[in-house]
């Protein structure tokens, strides 16, 4: 890790093999490294999630039979991981959105 890279703070979830395939885990790692280095991601890899908060995104990782989502917040000093889940519908489930909002509020309250 370079001294200028942002830290990754895991509030919930992880990216392991299994359940991620090796290829999906590597893809997630590459995307997270780009974010750590200050790069901006856009569709199809990342979708903004303003309903959760400012600078929140949902990374899209297409795996063999599962489509993974990694919900995160890009902050000035860190990438805050809010949730990791297998997405089975076209819309992010309401309970995931509300849980991520709660986690982000709690994280920011501790700043």
PDB file of N, CA and C in Angstrom:
ATOM      1  N   UNK A   1       0.843  -1.180   0.000  1.00  0.00           N
ATOM      2  CA  UNK A   1       0.000   0.000   0.000  1.00  0.00           C
ATOM      3  C   UNK A   1       0.886   1.239   0.000  1.00  0.00           C
ATOM      4  N   UNK A   2       0.601   2.156  -0.866  1.00  0.00           N
ATOM      5  CA  UNK A   2       1.324   3.417  -0.960  1.00  0.00           C
ATOM      6  C   UNK A   2       0.880   4.336   0.180  1.00  0.00           C
ATOM      7  N   UNK A   3       1.739   5.213   0.617  1.00  0.00           N
ATOM      8  CA  UNK A   3       1.425   6.132   1.722  1.00  0.00           C
ATOM      9  C   UNK A   3       0.253   7.043   1.391  1.00  0.00           C
ATOM     10  N   UNK A   4      -0.033   7.264   0.110  1.00  0.00           N
ATOM     11  CA  UNK A   4      -1.119   8.154  -0.281  1.00  0.00           C
ATOM     12  C   UNK A   4      -2.444   7.417  -0.475  1.00  0.00           C
ATOM     13  N   UNK A   5      -2.412   6.094  -0.450  1.00  0.00           N
ATOM     14  CA  UNK A   5      -3.629   5.307  -0.623  1.00  0.00           C
ATOM     15  C   UNK A   5      -4.567   5.514   0.562  1.00  0.00           C
ATOM     16  N   UNK A   6      -5.855   5.537   0.275  1.00  0.00           N
ATOM     17  CA  UNK A   6      -6.854   5.612   1.342  1.00  0.00           C
ATOM     18  C   UNK A   6      -6.953   4.255   2.027  1.00  0.00           C
ATOM     19  N   UNK A   7      -7.222   4.288   3.306  1.00  0.00           N
ATOM     20  CA  UNK A   7      -7.457   3.055   4.053  1.00  0.00           C
ATOM     21  C   UNK A   7      -8.802   2.460   3.645  1.00  0.00           C
ATOM     22  N   UNK A   8      -8.939   1.164   3.805  1.00  0.00           N
ATOM     23  CA  UNK A   8     -10.235   0.525   3.638  1.00  0.00           C
ATOM     24  C   UNK A   8     -10.719   0.145   5.026  1.00  0.00           C
ATOM     25  N   UNK A   9     -11.901   0.640   5.388  1.00  0.00           N
ATOM     26  CA  UNK A   9     -12.501   0.372   6.688  1.00  0.00           C
ATOM     27  C   UNK A   9     -13.695  -0.545   6.452  1.00  0.00           C
ATOM     28  N   UNK A  10     -13.644  -1.757   6.987  1.00  0.00           N
ATOM     29  CA  UNK A  10     -14.714  -2.739   6.801  1.00  0.00           C
ATOM     30  C   UNK A  10     -15.686  -2.638   7.966  1.00  0.00           C
ATOM     31  N   UNK A  11     -16.885  -2.114   7.700  1.00  0.00           N
ATOM     32  CA  UNK A  11     -17.916  -2.089   8.729  1.00  0.00           C
ATOM     33  C   UNK A  11     -18.739  -3.368   8.703  1.00  0.00           C
ATOM     34  N   UNK A  12     -18.848  -3.975   7.525  1.00  0.00           N
ATOM     35  CA  UNK A  12     -19.617  -5.212   7.407  1.00  0.00           C
ATOM     36  C   UNK A  12     -19.237  -5.924   6.119  1.00  0.00           C
ATOM     37  N   UNK A  13     -19.260  -7.248   6.160  1.00  0.00           N
ATOM     38  CA  UNK A  13     -19.013  -8.047   4.967  1.00  0.00           C
ATOM     39  C   UNK A  13     -17.536  -8.258   4.717  1.00  0.00           C
ATOM     40  N   UNK A  14     -17.275  -9.156   3.781  1.00  0.00           N
ATOM     41  CA  UNK A  14     -15.912  -9.401   3.352  1.00  0.00           C
ATOM     42  C   UNK A  14     -15.940  -9.981   1.949  1.00  0.00           C
ATOM     43  N   UNK A  15     -14.778 -10.047   1.353  1.00  0.00           N
ATOM     44  CA  UNK A  15     -14.640 -10.577  -0.002  1.00  0.00           C
ATOM     45  C   UNK A  15     -13.658 -11.730   0.090  1.00  0.00           C
ATOM     46  N   UNK A  16     -14.197 -12.946   0.181  1.00  0.00           N
ATOM     47  CA  UNK A  16     -13.371 -14.142   0.337  1.00  0.00           C
ATOM     48  C   UNK A  16     -13.759 -15.181  -0.699  1.00  0.00           C
ATOM     49  N   UNK A  17     -12.852 -16.114  -0.922  1.00  0.00           N
ATOM     50  CA  UNK A  17     -13.137 -17.267  -1.769  1.00  0.00           C
ATOM     51  C   UNK A  17     -13.151 -18.490  -0.875  1.00  0.00           C
ATOM     52  N   UNK A  18     -14.260 -19.254  -0.800  1.00  0.00           N
ATOM     53  CA  UNK A  18     -15.611 -18.904  -1.221  1.00  0.00           C
ATOM     54  C   UNK A  18     -16.241 -17.909  -0.261  1.00  0.00           C
ATOM     55  N   UNK A  19     -17.342 -17.301  -0.555  1.00  0.00           N
ATOM     56  CA  UNK A  19     -18.279 -17.596  -1.627  1.00  0.00           C
ATOM     57  C   UNK A  19     -17.931 -16.944  -2.962  1.00  0.00           C
ATOM     58  N   UNK A  20     -17.097 -15.894  -2.970  1.00  0.00           N
ATOM     59  CA  UNK A  20     -16.672 -15.304  -4.243  1.00  0.00           C
ATOM     60  C   UNK A  20     -15.782 -16.313  -4.965  1.00  0.00           C
ATOM     61  N   UNK A  21     -15.879 -16.351  -6.282  1.00  0.00           N
ATOM     62  CA  UNK A  21     -14.899 -17.133  -7.036  1.00  0.00           C
ATOM     63  C   UNK A  21     -13.565 -16.393  -6.954  1.00  0.00           C
ATOM     64  N   UNK A  22     -12.493 -17.066  -7.271  1.00  0.00           N
ATOM     65  CA  UNK A  22     -11.171 -16.430  -7.259  1.00  0.00           C
ATOM     66  C   UNK A  22     -11.149 -15.224  -8.186  1.00  0.00           C
ATOM     67  N   UNK A  23     -11.733 -15.372  -9.369  1.00  0.00           N
ATOM     68  CA  UNK A  23     -11.748 -14.285 -10.356  1.00  0.00           C
ATOM     69  C   UNK A  23     -12.546 -13.083  -9.854  1.00  0.00           C
ATOM     70  N   UNK A  24     -13.688 -13.335  -9.220  1.00  0.00           N
ATOM     71  CA  UNK A  24     -14.511 -12.237  -8.700  1.00  0.00           C
ATOM     72  C   UNK A  24     -13.795 -11.521  -7.553  1.00  0.00           C
ATOM     73  N   UNK A  25     -13.113 -12.284  -6.700  1.00  0.00           N
ATOM     74  CA  UNK A  25     -12.351 -11.686  -5.598  1.00  0.00           C
ATOM     75  C   UNK A  25     -11.251 -10.786  -6.138  1.00  0.00           C
ATOM     76  N   UNK A  26     -10.565 -11.245  -7.172  1.00  0.00           N
ATOM     77  CA  UNK A  26      -9.502 -10.439  -7.786  1.00  0.00           C
ATOM     78  C   UNK A  26     -10.091  -9.177  -8.404  1.00  0.00           C
ATOM     79  N   UNK A  27     -11.219  -9.298  -9.107  1.00  0.00           N
ATOM     80  CA  UNK A  27     -11.858  -8.120  -9.700  1.00  0.00           C
ATOM     81  C   UNK A  27     -12.243  -7.108  -8.625  1.00  0.00           C
ATOM     82  N   UNK A  28     -12.820  -7.585  -7.530  1.00  0.00           N
ATOM     83  CA  UNK A  28     -13.182  -6.691  -6.427  1.00  0.00           C
ATOM     84  C   UNK A  28     -11.934  -5.998  -5.884  1.00  0.00           C
ATOM     85  N   UNK A  29     -10.854  -6.742  -5.735  1.00  0.00           N
ATOM     86  CA  UNK A  29      -9.607  -6.163  -5.240  1.00  0.00           C
ATOM     87  C   UNK A  29      -9.046  -5.094  -6.157  1.00  0.00           C
ATOM     88  N   UNK A  30      -9.114  -5.343  -7.458  1.00  0.00           N
ATOM     89  CA  UNK A  30      -8.628  -4.355  -8.436  1.00  0.00           C
ATOM     90  C   UNK A  30      -9.459  -3.073  -8.353  1.00  0.00           C
ATOM     91  N   UNK A  31     -10.777  -3.212  -8.281  1.00  0.00           N
ATOM     92  CA  UNK A  31     -11.643  -2.030  -8.199  1.00  0.00           C
ATOM     93  C   UNK A  31     -11.417  -1.267  -6.900  1.00  0.00           C
ATOM     94  N   UNK A  32     -11.267  -1.982  -5.791  1.00  0.00           N
ATOM     95  CA  UNK A  32     -11.019  -1.311  -4.516  1.00  0.00           C
ATOM     96  C   UNK A  32      -9.663  -0.609  -4.516  1.00  0.00           C
ATOM     97  N   UNK A  33      -8.662  -1.218  -5.110  1.00  0.00           N
ATOM     98  CA  UNK A  33      -7.339  -0.571  -5.208  1.00  0.00           C
ATOM     99  C   UNK A  33      -7.437   0.720  -6.011  1.00  0.00           C
ATOM    100  N   UNK A  34      -8.206   0.716  -7.101  1.00  0.00           N
ATOM    101  CA  UNK A  34      -8.377   1.939  -7.899  1.00  0.00           C
ATOM    102  C   UNK A  34      -9.026   3.033  -7.065  1.00  0.00           C
ATOM    103  N   UNK A  35     -10.031   2.668  -6.271  1.00  0.00           N
ATOM    104  CA  UNK A  35     -10.669   3.656  -5.393  1.00  0.00           C
ATOM    105  C   UNK A  35      -9.688   4.165  -4.341  1.00  0.00           C
ATOM    106  N   UNK A  36      -8.882   3.266  -3.779  1.00  0.00           N
ATOM    107  CA  UNK A  36      -7.884   3.680  -2.791  1.00  0.00           C
ATOM    108  C   UNK A  36      -6.935   4.721  -3.361  1.00  0.00           C
ATOM    109  N   UNK A  37      -6.631   4.597  -4.626  1.00  0.00           N
ATOM    110  CA  UNK A  37      -5.690   5.512  -5.271  1.00  0.00           C
ATOM    111  C   UNK A  37      -6.358   6.763  -5.820  1.00  0.00           C
ATOM    112  N   UNK A  38      -7.635   6.952  -5.499  1.00  0.00           N
ATOM    113  CA  UNK A  38      -8.325   8.180  -5.864  1.00  0.00           C
ATOM    114  C   UNK A  38      -8.991   8.169  -7.226  1.00  0.00           C
ATOM    115  N   UNK A  39      -9.028   7.039  -7.877  1.00  0.00           N
ATOM    116  CA  UNK A  39      -9.681   6.954  -9.190  1.00  0.00           C
ATOM    117  C   UNK A  39     -11.192   6.966  -9.015  1.00  0.00           C
ATOM    118  N   UNK A  40     -11.875   7.499  -9.986  1.00  0.00           N
ATOM    119  CA  UNK A  40     -13.338   7.499 -10.013  1.00  0.00           C
ATOM    120  C   UNK A  40     -13.792   6.321 -10.861  1.00  0.00           C
ATOM    121  N   UNK A  41     -14.781   5.594 -10.386  1.00  0.00           N
ATOM    122  CA  UNK A  41     -15.356   4.491 -11.142  1.00  0.00           C
ATOM    123  C   UNK A  41     -16.761   4.876 -11.579  1.00  0.00           C
ATOM    124  N   UNK A  42     -17.192   4.310 -12.696  1.00  0.00           N
ATOM    125  CA  UNK A  42     -18.541   4.577 -13.180  1.00  0.00           C
ATOM    126  C   UNK A  42     -19.131   3.280 -13.723  1.00  0.00           C
ATOM    127  N   UNK A  43     -20.335   3.387 -14.275  1.00  0.00           N
ATOM    128  CA  UNK A  43     -20.990   2.209 -14.845  1.00  0.00           C
ATOM    129  C   UNK A  43     -20.116   1.595 -15.914  1.00  0.00           C
ATOM    130  N   UNK A  44     -20.036   0.330 -16.044  1.00  0.00           N
ATOM    131  CA  UNK A  44     -20.842  -0.684 -15.371  1.00  0.00           C
ATOM    132  C   UNK A  44     -20.247  -1.180 -14.058  1.00  0.00           C
ATOM    133  N   UNK A  45     -19.035  -0.766 -13.686  1.00  0.00           N
ATOM    134  CA  UNK A  45     -18.419  -1.273 -12.454  1.00  0.00           C
ATOM    135  C   UNK A  45     -19.017  -0.673 -11.188  1.00  0.00           C
ATOM    136  N   UNK A  46     -19.440   0.574 -11.250  1.00  0.00           N
ATOM    137  CA  UNK A  46     -19.899   1.268 -10.048  1.00  0.00           C
ATOM    138  C   UNK A  46     -21.121   2.111 -10.374  1.00  0.00           C
ATOM    139  N   UNK A  47     -22.080   2.065  -9.454  1.00  0.00           N
ATOM    140  CA  UNK A  47     -23.289   2.873  -9.616  1.00  0.00           C
ATOM    141  C   UNK A  47     -23.418   3.771  -8.387  1.00  0.00           C
ATOM    142  N   UNK A  48     -23.643   5.071  -8.587  1.00  0.00           N
ATOM    143  CA  UNK A  48     -23.830   5.964  -7.440  1.00  0.00           C
ATOM    144  C   UNK A  48     -25.065   5.552  -6.635  1.00  0.00           C
ATOM    145  N   UNK A  49     -24.982   5.712  -5.323  1.00  0.00           N
ATOM    146  CA  UNK A  49     -26.084   5.382  -4.422  1.00  0.00           C
ATOM    147  C   UNK A  49     -26.371   6.579  -3.511  1.00  0.00           C
ATOM    148  N   UNK A  50     -26.832   7.712  -4.088  1.00  0.00           N
ATOM    149  CA  UNK A  50     -27.072   8.893  -3.262  1.00  0.00           C
ATOM    150  C   UNK A  50     -28.164   8.684  -2.220  1.00  0.00           C
ATOM    151  N   UNK A  51     -29.022   7.697  -2.416  1.00  0.00           N
ATOM    152  CA  UNK A  51     -30.066   7.405  -1.434  1.00  0.00           C
ATOM    153  C   UNK A  51     -29.445   6.983  -0.100  1.00  0.00           C
ATOM    154  N   UNK A  52     -28.231   6.435  -0.133  1.00  0.00           N
ATOM    155  CA  UNK A  52     -27.544   6.044   1.104  1.00  0.00           C
ATOM    156  C   UNK A  52     -26.771   7.223   1.678  1.00  0.00           C
ATOM    157  N   UNK A  53     -26.082   7.969   0.818  1.00  0.00           N
ATOM    158  CA  UNK A  53     -25.317   9.111   1.300  1.00  0.00           C
ATOM    159  C   UNK A  53     -24.428   9.673   0.206  1.00  0.00           C
ATOM    160  N   UNK A  54     -23.835  10.815   0.518  1.00  0.00           N
ATOM    161  CA  UNK A  54     -22.922  11.491  -0.400  1.00  0.00           C
ATOM    162  C   UNK A  54     -21.717  10.590  -0.669  1.00  0.00           C
ATOM    163  N   UNK A  55     -21.324  10.466  -1.935  1.00  0.00           N
ATOM    164  CA  UNK A  55     -20.179   9.649  -2.353  1.00  0.00           C
ATOM    165  C   UNK A  55     -20.318   8.170  -2.029  1.00  0.00           C
ATOM    166  N   UNK A  56     -21.558   7.680  -1.964  1.00  0.00           N
ATOM    167  CA  UNK A  56     -21.786   6.244  -1.773  1.00  0.00           C
ATOM    168  C   UNK A  56     -21.979   5.596  -3.131  1.00  0.00           C
ATOM    169  N   UNK A  57     -21.477   4.382  -3.241  1.00  0.00           N
ATOM    170  CA  UNK A  57     -21.533   3.641  -4.505  1.00  0.00           C
ATOM    171  C   UNK A  57     -21.810   2.177  -4.245  1.00  0.00           C
ATOM    172  N   UNK A  58     -22.246   1.523  -5.301  1.00  0.00           N
ATOM    173  CA  UNK A  58     -22.466   0.084  -5.279  1.00  0.00           C
ATOM    174  C   UNK A  58     -21.580  -0.503  -6.373  1.00  0.00           C
ATOM    175  N   UNK A  59     -20.524  -1.205  -5.959  1.00  0.00           N
ATOM    176  CA  UNK A  59     -19.681  -1.885  -6.937  1.00  0.00           C
ATOM    177  C   UNK A  59     -20.411  -3.118  -7.435  1.00  0.00           C
ATOM    178  N   UNK A  60     -20.259  -3.400  -8.712  1.00  0.00           N
ATOM    179  CA  UNK A  60     -20.912  -4.553  -9.332  1.00  0.00           C
ATOM    180  C   UNK A  60     -19.849  -5.567  -9.721  1.00  0.00           C
ATOM    181  N   UNK A  61     -19.954  -6.765  -9.153  1.00  0.00           N
ATOM    182  CA  UNK A  61     -19.021  -7.834  -9.450  1.00  0.00           C
ATOM    183  C   UNK A  61     -19.832  -9.014  -9.989  1.00  0.00           C
ATOM    184  N   UNK A  62     -19.679  -9.307 -11.263  1.00  0.00           N
ATOM    185  CA  UNK A  62     -20.396 -10.425 -11.868  1.00  0.00           C
ATOM    186  C   UNK A  62     -19.543 -11.672 -11.688  1.00  0.00           C
ATOM    187  N   UNK A  63     -20.108 -12.643 -10.987  1.00  0.00           N
ATOM    188  CA  UNK A  63     -19.432 -13.897 -10.709  1.00  0.00           C
ATOM    189  C   UNK A  63     -20.100 -14.989 -11.547  1.00  0.00           C
ATOM    190  N   UNK A  64     -19.704 -16.198 -11.347  1.00  0.00           N
ATOM    191  CA  UNK A  64     -20.217 -17.304 -12.163  1.00  0.00           C
ATOM    192  C   UNK A  64     -21.733 -17.371 -12.186  1.00  0.00           C
ATOM    193  N   UNK A  65     -22.352 -17.570 -11.038  1.00  0.00           N
ATOM    194  CA  UNK A  65     -23.807 -17.668 -10.989  1.00  0.00           C
ATOM    195  C   UNK A  65     -24.420 -16.644 -10.043  1.00  0.00           C
ATOM    196  N   UNK A  66     -23.594 -15.723  -9.570  1.00  0.00           N
ATOM    197  CA  UNK A  66     -24.039 -14.722  -8.605  1.00  0.00           C
ATOM    198  C   UNK A  66     -23.544 -13.355  -9.049  1.00  0.00           C
ATOM    199  N   UNK A  67     -24.348 -12.354  -8.829  1.00  0.00           N
ATOM    200  CA  UNK A  67     -23.896 -10.987  -9.031  1.00  0.00           C
ATOM    201  C   UNK A  67     -23.728 -10.360  -7.653  1.00  0.00           C
ATOM    202  N   UNK A  68     -22.496 -10.019  -7.308  1.00  0.00           N
ATOM    203  CA  UNK A  68     -22.189  -9.441  -6.002  1.00  0.00           C
ATOM    204  C   UNK A  68     -22.295  -7.932  -6.046  1.00  0.00           C
ATOM    205  N   UNK A  69     -22.661  -7.358  -4.924  1.00  0.00           N
ATOM    206  CA  UNK A  69     -22.670  -5.913  -4.746  1.00  0.00           C
ATOM    207  C   UNK A  69     -21.862  -5.587  -3.495  1.00  0.00           C
ATOM    208  N   UNK A  70     -21.044  -4.559  -3.623  1.00  0.00           N
ATOM    209  CA  UNK A  70     -20.269  -4.044  -2.506  1.00  0.00           C
ATOM    210  C   UNK A  70     -20.672  -2.584  -2.348  1.00  0.00           C
ATOM    211  N   UNK A  71     -21.346  -2.281  -1.261  1.00  0.00           N
ATOM    212  CA  UNK A  71     -21.809  -0.913  -1.007  1.00  0.00           C
ATOM    213  C   UNK A  71     -20.746  -0.225  -0.166  1.00  0.00           C
ATOM    214  N   UNK A  72     -20.326   0.954  -0.617  1.00  0.00           N
ATOM    215  CA  UNK A  72     -19.239   1.656   0.057  1.00  0.00           C
ATOM    216  C   UNK A  72     -19.421   3.154   0.002  1.00  0.00           C
ATOM    217  N   UNK A  73     -18.684   3.831   0.849  1.00  0.00           N
ATOM    218  CA  UNK A  73     -18.666   5.292   0.884  1.00  0.00           C
ATOM    219  C   UNK A  73     -17.222   5.742   0.678  1.00  0.00           C
ATOM    220  N   UNK A  74     -17.012   6.603  -0.310  1.00  0.00           N
ATOM    221  CA  UNK A  74     -15.678   7.140  -0.574  1.00  0.00           C
ATOM    222  C   UNK A  74     -15.541   8.426   0.237  1.00  0.00           C
ATOM    223  N   UNK A  75     -14.715   8.372   1.269  1.00  0.00           N
ATOM    224  CA  UNK A  75     -14.514   9.523   2.140  1.00  0.00           C
ATOM    225  C   UNK A  75     -13.139  10.124   1.857  1.00  0.00           C
ATOM    226  N   UNK A  76     -12.864  11.264   2.439  1.00  0.00           N
ATOM    227  CA  UNK A  76     -11.600  11.953   2.179  1.00  0.00           C
ATOM    228  C   UNK A  76     -10.389  11.111   2.569  1.00  0.00           C
ATOM    229  N   UNK A  77     -10.522  10.337   3.645  1.00  0.00           N
ATOM    230  CA  UNK A  77      -9.376   9.589   4.159  1.00  0.00           C
ATOM    231  C   UNK A  77      -9.519   8.075   4.076  1.00  0.00           C
ATOM    232  N   UNK A  78     -10.683   7.586   3.654  1.00  0.00           N
ATOM    233  CA  UNK A  78     -10.898   6.133   3.678  1.00  0.00           C
ATOM    234  C   UNK A  78     -12.007   5.718   2.717  1.00  0.00           C
ATOM    235  N   UNK A  79     -11.973   4.441   2.377  1.00  0.00           N
ATOM    236  CA  UNK A  79     -13.071   3.787   1.665  1.00  0.00           C
ATOM    237  C   UNK A  79     -13.791   2.983   2.738  1.00  0.00           C
ATOM    238  N   UNK A  80     -15.043   3.326   3.016  1.00  0.00           N
ATOM    239  CA  UNK A  80     -15.794   2.691   4.095  1.00  0.00           C
ATOM    240  C   UNK A  80     -16.733   1.653   3.496  1.00  0.00           C
ATOM    241  N   UNK A  81     -16.489   0.387   3.836  1.00  0.00           N
ATOM    242  CA  UNK A  81     -17.280  -0.720   3.318  1.00  0.00           C
ATOM    243  C   UNK A  81     -18.520  -0.892   4.185  1.00  0.00           C
ATOM    244  N   UNK A  82     -19.685  -0.704   3.564  1.00  0.00           N
ATOM    245  CA  UNK A  82     -20.943  -0.742   4.305  1.00  0.00           C
ATOM    246  C   UNK A  82     -21.647  -2.095   4.236  1.00  0.00           C
ATOM    247  N   UNK A  83     -21.528  -2.800   3.113  1.00  0.00           N
ATOM    248  CA  UNK A  83     -22.166  -4.108   2.992  1.00  0.00           C
ATOM    249  C   UNK A  83     -21.652  -4.840   1.763  1.00  0.00           C
ATOM    250  N   UNK A  84     -21.732  -6.157   1.812  1.00  0.00           N
ATOM    251  CA  UNK A  84     -21.406  -7.028   0.686  1.00  0.00           C
ATOM    252  C   UNK A  84     -22.540  -8.046   0.620  1.00  0.00           C
ATOM    253  N   UNK A  85     -23.170  -8.172  -0.552  1.00  0.00           N
ATOM    254  CA  UNK A  85     -24.277  -9.113  -0.652  1.00  0.00           C
ATOM    255  C   UNK A  85     -24.439  -9.592  -2.087  1.00  0.00           C
ATOM    256  N   UNK A  86     -25.113 -10.726  -2.229  1.00  0.00           N
ATOM    257  CA  UNK A  86     -25.452 -11.260  -3.542  1.00  0.00           C
ATOM    258  C   UNK A  86     -26.764 -10.618  -3.972  1.00  0.00           C
ATOM    259  N   UNK A  87     -26.750  -9.961  -5.109  1.00  0.00           N
ATOM    260  CA  UNK A  87     -27.943  -9.269  -5.586  1.00  0.00           C
ATOM    261  C   UNK A  87     -28.755 -10.202  -6.463  1.00  0.00           C
ATOM    262  N   UNK A  88     -30.025 -10.333  -6.124  1.00  0.00           N
ATOM    263  CA  UNK A  88     -30.895 -11.262  -6.831  1.00  0.00           C
ATOM    264  C   UNK A  88     -32.043 -10.583  -7.540  1.00  0.00           C
ATOM    265  N   UNK A  89     -32.203  -9.279  -7.338  1.00  0.00           N
ATOM    266  CA  UNK A  89     -33.284  -8.530  -7.973  1.00  0.00           C
ATOM    267  C   UNK A  89     -32.701  -7.320  -8.690  1.00  0.00           C
ATOM    268  N   UNK A  90     -33.526  -6.630  -9.451  1.00  0.00           N
ATOM    269  CA  UNK A  90     -33.071  -5.464 -10.188  1.00  0.00           C
ATOM    270  C   UNK A  90     -32.818  -4.247  -9.322  1.00  0.00           C
ATOM    271  N   UNK A  91     -33.387  -4.224  -8.134  1.00  0.00           N
ATOM    272  CA  UNK A  91     -33.268  -3.074  -7.255  1.00  0.00           C
ATOM    273  C   UNK A  91     -32.585  -3.490  -5.956  1.00  0.00           C
ATOM    274  N   UNK A  92     -31.795  -2.586  -5.396  1.00  0.00           N
ATOM    275  CA  UNK A  92     -31.161  -2.870  -4.111  1.00  0.00           C
ATOM    276  C   UNK A  92     -32.256  -2.981  -3.054  1.00  0.00           C
ATOM    277  N   UNK A  93     -32.280  -4.078  -2.302  1.00  0.00           N
ATOM    278  CA  UNK A  93     -33.333  -4.267  -1.300  1.00  0.00           C
ATOM    279  C   UNK A  93     -33.382  -3.117  -0.285  1.00  0.00           C
ATOM    280  N   UNK A  94     -34.588  -2.753   0.117  1.00  0.00           N
ATOM    281  CA  UNK A  94     -34.781  -1.656   1.073  1.00  0.00           C
ATOM    282  C   UNK A  94     -34.033  -1.894   2.382  1.00  0.00           C
ATOM    283  N   UNK A  95     -34.011  -3.147   2.852  1.00  0.00           N
ATOM    284  CA  UNK A  95     -33.331  -3.413   4.119  1.00  0.00           C
ATOM    285  C   UNK A  95     -31.818  -3.193   4.002  1.00  0.00           C
ATOM    286  N   UNK A  96     -31.248  -3.417   2.820  1.00  0.00           N
ATOM    287  CA  UNK A  96     -29.819  -3.155   2.610  1.00  0.00           C
ATOM    288  C   UNK A  96     -29.571  -1.649   2.637  1.00  0.00           C
ATOM    289  N   UNK A  97     -30.428  -0.888   1.972  1.00  0.00           N
ATOM    290  CA  UNK A  97     -30.286   0.575   1.948  1.00  0.00           C
ATOM    291  C   UNK A  97     -30.377   1.143   3.364  1.00  0.00           C
ATOM    292  N   UNK A  98     -31.389   0.726   4.126  1.00  0.00           N
ATOM    293  CA  UNK A  98     -31.558   1.272   5.477  1.00  0.00           C
ATOM    294  C   UNK A  98     -30.411   0.856   6.401  1.00  0.00           C
ATOM    295  N   UNK A  99     -29.936  -0.381   6.269  1.00  0.00           N
ATOM    296  CA  UNK A  99     -28.811  -0.841   7.082  1.00  0.00           C
ATOM    297  C   UNK A  99     -27.540  -0.062   6.747  1.00  0.00           C
ATOM    298  N   UNK A 100     -27.298   0.180   5.460  1.00  0.00           N
ATOM    299  CA  UNK A 100     -26.110   0.940   5.047  1.00  0.00           C
ATOM    300  C   UNK A 100     -26.179   2.380   5.537  1.00  0.00           C
ATOM    301  N   UNK A 101     -27.357   2.982   5.479  1.00  0.00           N
ATOM    302  CA  UNK A 101     -27.524   4.345   6.009  1.00  0.00           C
ATOM    303  C   UNK A 101     -27.185   4.393   7.493  1.00  0.00           C
ATOM    304  N   UNK A 102     -27.683   3.407   8.238  1.00  0.00           N
ATOM    305  CA  UNK A 102     -27.440   3.348   9.679  1.00  0.00           C
ATOM    306  C   UNK A 102     -25.948   3.173   9.970  1.00  0.00           C
ATOM    307  N   UNK A 103     -25.303   2.283   9.250  1.00  0.00           N
ATOM    308  CA  UNK A 103     -23.866   2.051   9.455  1.00  0.00           C
ATOM    309  C   UNK A 103     -23.050   3.306   9.133  1.00  0.00           C
ATOM    310  N   UNK A 104     -23.418   3.992   8.047  1.00  0.00           N
ATOM    311  CA  UNK A 104     -22.698   5.202   7.659  1.00  0.00           C
ATOM    312  C   UNK A 104     -22.884   6.312   8.697  1.00  0.00           C
ATOM    313  N   UNK A 105     -24.109   6.473   9.185  1.00  0.00           N
ATOM    314  CA  UNK A 105     -24.360   7.485  10.248  1.00  0.00           C
ATOM    315  C   UNK A 105     -23.517   7.178  11.483  1.00  0.00           C
ATOM    316  N   UNK A 106     -23.487   5.916  11.883  1.00  0.00           N
ATOM    317  CA  UNK A 106     -22.714   5.530  13.068  1.00  0.00           C
ATOM    318  C   UNK A 106     -21.221   5.772  12.845  1.00  0.00           C
ATOM    319  N   UNK A 107     -20.724   5.448  11.671  1.00  0.00           N
ATOM    320  CA  UNK A 107     -19.314   5.676  11.357  1.00  0.00           C
ATOM    321  C   UNK A 107     -18.982   7.163  11.411  1.00  0.00           C
ATOM    322  N   UNK A 108     -19.813   7.979  10.773  1.00  0.00           N
ATOM    323  CA  UNK A 108     -19.558   9.423  10.733  1.00  0.00           C
ATOM    324  C   UNK A 108     -19.708  10.064  12.106  1.00  0.00           C
ATOM    325  N   UNK A 109     -20.564   9.511  12.965  1.00  0.00           N
ATOM    326  CA  UNK A 109     -20.744  10.049  14.317  1.00  0.00           C
ATOM    327  C   UNK A 109     -19.496   9.820  15.165  1.00  0.00           C
ATOM    328  N   UNK A 110     -18.713   8.798  14.822  1.00  0.00           N
ATOM    329  CA  UNK A 110     -17.491   8.488  15.573  1.00  0.00           C
ATOM    330  C   UNK A 110     -16.276   9.254  15.076  1.00  0.00           C
ATOM    331  N   UNK A 111     -16.447  10.051  14.020  1.00  0.00           N
ATOM    332  CA  UNK A 111     -15.325  10.843  13.474  1.00  0.00           C
ATOM    333  C   UNK A 111     -14.882  11.922  14.410  1.00  0.00           C
TER     334      UNK A 111
END
